[in-house]
C-alpha atoms as one frame of an Amber mdcrd trajectory, in Angstrom:
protein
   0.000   0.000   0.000   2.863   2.337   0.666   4.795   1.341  -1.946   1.509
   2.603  -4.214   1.048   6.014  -2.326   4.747   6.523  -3.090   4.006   5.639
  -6.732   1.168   7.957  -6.901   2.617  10.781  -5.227   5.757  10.584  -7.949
   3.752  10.443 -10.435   1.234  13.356  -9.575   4.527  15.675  -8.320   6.189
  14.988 -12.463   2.620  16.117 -13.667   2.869  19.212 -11.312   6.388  19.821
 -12.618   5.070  19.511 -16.268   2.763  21.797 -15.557   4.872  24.470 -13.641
   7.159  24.221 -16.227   4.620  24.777 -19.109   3.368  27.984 -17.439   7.029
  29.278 -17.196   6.850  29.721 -21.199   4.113  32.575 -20.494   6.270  34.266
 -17.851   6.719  38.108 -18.044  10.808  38.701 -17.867  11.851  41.972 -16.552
  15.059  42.515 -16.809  17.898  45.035 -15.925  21.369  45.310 -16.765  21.560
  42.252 -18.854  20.169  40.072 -16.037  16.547  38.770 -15.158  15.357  40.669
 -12.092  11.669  39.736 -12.202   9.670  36.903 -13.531   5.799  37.537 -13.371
   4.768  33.763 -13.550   2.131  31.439 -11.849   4.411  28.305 -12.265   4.743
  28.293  -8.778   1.419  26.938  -7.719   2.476  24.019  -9.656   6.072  23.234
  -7.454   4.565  24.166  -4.397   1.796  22.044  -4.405   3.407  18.584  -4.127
   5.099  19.692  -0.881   1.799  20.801   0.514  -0.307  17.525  -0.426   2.736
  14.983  -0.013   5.377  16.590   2.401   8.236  19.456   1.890  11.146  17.250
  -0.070   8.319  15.883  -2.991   7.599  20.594  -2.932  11.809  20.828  -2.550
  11.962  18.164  -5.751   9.719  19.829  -7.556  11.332  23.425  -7.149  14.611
  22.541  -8.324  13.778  20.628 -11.559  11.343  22.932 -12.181  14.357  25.567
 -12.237  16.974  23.369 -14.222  14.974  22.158 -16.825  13.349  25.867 -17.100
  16.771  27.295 -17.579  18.151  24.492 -19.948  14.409  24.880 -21.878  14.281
  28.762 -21.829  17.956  30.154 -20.507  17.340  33.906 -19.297  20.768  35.044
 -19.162  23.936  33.310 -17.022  23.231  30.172 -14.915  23.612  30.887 -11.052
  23.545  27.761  -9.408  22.157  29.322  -5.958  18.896  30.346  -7.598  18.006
  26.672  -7.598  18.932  26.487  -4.045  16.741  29.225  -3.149  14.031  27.573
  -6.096  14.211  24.437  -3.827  13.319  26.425  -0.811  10.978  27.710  -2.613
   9.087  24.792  -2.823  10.493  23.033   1.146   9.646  26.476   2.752   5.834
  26.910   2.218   5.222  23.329   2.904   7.140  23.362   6.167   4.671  26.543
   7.345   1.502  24.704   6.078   2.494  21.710   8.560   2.885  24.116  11.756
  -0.505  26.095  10.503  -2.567  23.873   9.328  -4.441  23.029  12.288  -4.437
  26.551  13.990  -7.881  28.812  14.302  -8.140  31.094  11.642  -9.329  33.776
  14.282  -5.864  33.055  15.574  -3.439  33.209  12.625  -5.480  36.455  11.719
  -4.948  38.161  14.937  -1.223  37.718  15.100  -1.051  38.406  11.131  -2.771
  41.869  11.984  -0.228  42.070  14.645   2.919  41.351  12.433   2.295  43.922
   9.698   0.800  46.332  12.354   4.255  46.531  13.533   5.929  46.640  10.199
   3.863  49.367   9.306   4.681  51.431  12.450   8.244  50.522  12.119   8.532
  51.814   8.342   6.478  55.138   9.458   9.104  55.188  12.370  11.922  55.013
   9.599  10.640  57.626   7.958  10.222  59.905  10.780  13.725  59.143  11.612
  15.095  59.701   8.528  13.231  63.080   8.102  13.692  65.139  11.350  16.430
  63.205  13.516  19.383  62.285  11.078  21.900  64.220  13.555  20.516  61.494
  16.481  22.170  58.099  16.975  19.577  56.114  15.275  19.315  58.125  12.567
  23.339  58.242  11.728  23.149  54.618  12.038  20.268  54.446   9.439  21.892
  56.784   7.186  24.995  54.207   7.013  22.682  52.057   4.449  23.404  55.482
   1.960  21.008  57.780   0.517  18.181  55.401  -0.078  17.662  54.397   3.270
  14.401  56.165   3.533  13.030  53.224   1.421  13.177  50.882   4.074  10.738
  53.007   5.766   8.839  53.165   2.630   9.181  49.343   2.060   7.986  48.432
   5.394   4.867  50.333   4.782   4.339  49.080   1.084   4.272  45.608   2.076
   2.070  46.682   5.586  -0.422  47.718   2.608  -0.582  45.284   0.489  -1.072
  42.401   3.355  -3.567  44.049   4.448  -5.353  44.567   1.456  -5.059  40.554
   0.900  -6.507  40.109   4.211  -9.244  42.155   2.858  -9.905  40.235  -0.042
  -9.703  37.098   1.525 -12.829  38.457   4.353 -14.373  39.231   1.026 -13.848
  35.705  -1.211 -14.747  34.087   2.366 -18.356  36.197   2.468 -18.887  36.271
  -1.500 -17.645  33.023  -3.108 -20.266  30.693  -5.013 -18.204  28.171  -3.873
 -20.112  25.458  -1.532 -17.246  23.686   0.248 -15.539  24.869   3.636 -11.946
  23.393   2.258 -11.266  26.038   0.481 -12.740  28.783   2.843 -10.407  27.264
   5.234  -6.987  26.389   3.293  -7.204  30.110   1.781  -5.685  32.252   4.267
  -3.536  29.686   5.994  -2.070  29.006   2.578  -1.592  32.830   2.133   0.387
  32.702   5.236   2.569  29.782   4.031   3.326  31.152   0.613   3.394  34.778
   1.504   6.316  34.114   4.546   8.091  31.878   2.335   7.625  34.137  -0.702
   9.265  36.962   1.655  12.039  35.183   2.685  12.861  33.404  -0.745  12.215
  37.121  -2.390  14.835  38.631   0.033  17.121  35.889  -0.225  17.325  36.126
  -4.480  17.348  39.840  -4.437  20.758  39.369  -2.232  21.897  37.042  -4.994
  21.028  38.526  -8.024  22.840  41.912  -6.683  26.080  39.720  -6.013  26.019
  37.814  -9.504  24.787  41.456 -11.194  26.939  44.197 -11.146  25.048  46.619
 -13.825  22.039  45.906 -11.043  24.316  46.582  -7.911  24.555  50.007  -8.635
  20.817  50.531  -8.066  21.008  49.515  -4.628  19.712  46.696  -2.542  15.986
  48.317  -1.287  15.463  50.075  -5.282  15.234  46.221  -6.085  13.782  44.654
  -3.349  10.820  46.725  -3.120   9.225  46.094  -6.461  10.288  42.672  -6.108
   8.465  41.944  -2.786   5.179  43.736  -3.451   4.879  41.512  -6.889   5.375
  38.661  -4.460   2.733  39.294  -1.931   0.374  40.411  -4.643   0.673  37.489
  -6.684  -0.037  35.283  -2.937  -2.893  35.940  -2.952  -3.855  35.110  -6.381
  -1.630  31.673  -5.992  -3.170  30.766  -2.765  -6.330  30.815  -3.608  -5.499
  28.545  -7.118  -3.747  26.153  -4.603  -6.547  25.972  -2.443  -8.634  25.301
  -4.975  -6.364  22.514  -6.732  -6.014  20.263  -3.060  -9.603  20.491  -2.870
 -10.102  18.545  -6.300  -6.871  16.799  -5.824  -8.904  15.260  -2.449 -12.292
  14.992  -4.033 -10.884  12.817  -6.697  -9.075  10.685  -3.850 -12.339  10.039
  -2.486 -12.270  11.965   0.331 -14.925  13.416   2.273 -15.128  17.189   1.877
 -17.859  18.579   4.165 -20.257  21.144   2.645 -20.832  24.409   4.990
C-alpha cells in the first residue's frame, strides 16, 4: 500500500512539474542590466503544491527541476547555481509553514497576522520619521549608514504593511462572496496565504541578495530600489496563488475520495 502512495505521489509531483514548467513559457521577464530581475509567472502553484499535499522534499523536488529544466528549456541570461537552491526552498519552505498552521484557528493566525504587519507598518512610518527630522541622532546616523536610499526601508515596510492588508481584505471578502459550496477552500485560503506569503518573503529577500552579487550593472541601483518592487509583486501574486492552490487540493482530495464537508 505504501509502496503505491509513493508511486502515486511521484507520479502526480512529475505532472505538477510539467505543468509548472509549461506555465514558465508565459512568464513576463523583466530585466535590468543584462540580467533577469523579475519573472511575473504562476508556475509556482504548480512546485509548491506537491510539498503541501505529499510533504516538503516531494515541494523541494519539484522546485529545483522545475528551475533546471526551465533554464536548460528557456535560458534567461547566465546560470547561477544558488537560484536553484533558493528555487528548492521555494518549494520546502511553504510546505514546512503549512504543517505548523494547518491546524491553527483562523481567528488566531489572523490576529497575530494583523499584529505582524501592524508593527511593520509602524516601524517603516518610524523610519521615515527618523530619517526626516532626527538624522543628527544616533539612530538616525546609524540608518543613514545604508546610503542615501535608506528612507526606502521606511517606505518598504509600509508598502508591504499595505498590500497584506489589502489581501486580508480580499480574503474576508472571497470568504463572504464566493459561489463556492465547500468549507476546504474557505479554510486552506488564508492559511495558505500565510505559508506562501512568509516563504515568498524570505525566498524574495534571499534572491534579491543574490542577483545583486552575480549582477553588477544591477548593484549600482542599490539593494531596497530592487527589493521593493520585487516583494510587493510577491505578496500580490499570494494571494492570487493561494487561492489557485486551495482550490487545486480540494479537487486533488475529491478525486481521492475523500470526504469534503459542505458548509
Amino acid at each position: 500500500m505504501k509502496s503505491k502512495m509513493n508511486t502515486k505521489f511521484l507520479v502526480m509531483t512529475a505532472l505538477c512539474i510539467s505543468m509548472s514548467i509549461v506555465l514558465r513559457f508565459f512568464s513576463i521577464m523583466i530585466t535590468a542590466g543584462g540580467a533577469l530581475t523579475m519573472r511575473i509567472s504562476f508556475a509556482a502553484i504548480f512546485y509548491v503544491l506537491p510539498g503541501l499535499l505529499f510533504g516538503p522534499l516531494y515541494g523541494a523536488a519539484a522546485g529545483g527541476i522545475v528551475d533546471i529544466i526551465g533554464y536548460i528549456l528557456m535560458p534567461m541570461g547566465a546560470y547561477i547555481p544558488v537560484l536553484t537552491l533558493t528555487n528548492i526552498l521555494a518549494g520546502y519552505l511553504p510546505a514546512v509553514i503549512w504543517k505548523k498552521i494547518k491546524n491553527i484557528s483562523i481567528e488566531s493566525l489572523k490576529k497575530y497576522y494583523i499584529a505582524f504587519f501592524a508593527v511593520l507598518t509602524l516601524l517603516g512610518m518610524f523610519n521615515i520619521l527618523v530619517i526626516m527630522n532626527m538624522q543628527n541622532s544616533y539612530l538616525g546616523r546609524m540608518l543613514m549608514h545604508f546610503g542615501k536610499k535608506s528612507q526606502y526601508f521606511g517606505v518598504g515596510f509600509i508598502l508591504i504593511g499595505a498590500v497584506a492588508f489589502v489581501l486580508l481584505i480580499i480574503n474576508n471578502i472571497i470568504n463572504k462572496r464566493s459561489s463556492i459550496s465547500y468549507s476546504y477552500v474557505y479554510n486552506n485560503f488564508f492559511k495558505l496565504v500565510i505559508a506562501t506569503g512568509i516563504s515568498g518573503m524570505i525566498v524574495t529577500t534571499i534572491n534579491t541578495y543574490f542577483i545583486l552579487i552575480f549582477t553588477p550593472a544591477v548593484a549600482a541601483k542599490g539593494f531596497i530600489i530592487l527589493w521593493i518592487p520585487r516583494m510587493v509583486e510577491a505578496l500580490v501574486f499570494t494571494v492570487v496563488s493561494s487561492y489557485a492552490i486551495s482550490i487545486l487540493m480540494y479537487s486533488y482530495n475529491a478525486l481521492s475520495g475523500r470526504v469534503v464537508k459542505k458548509i
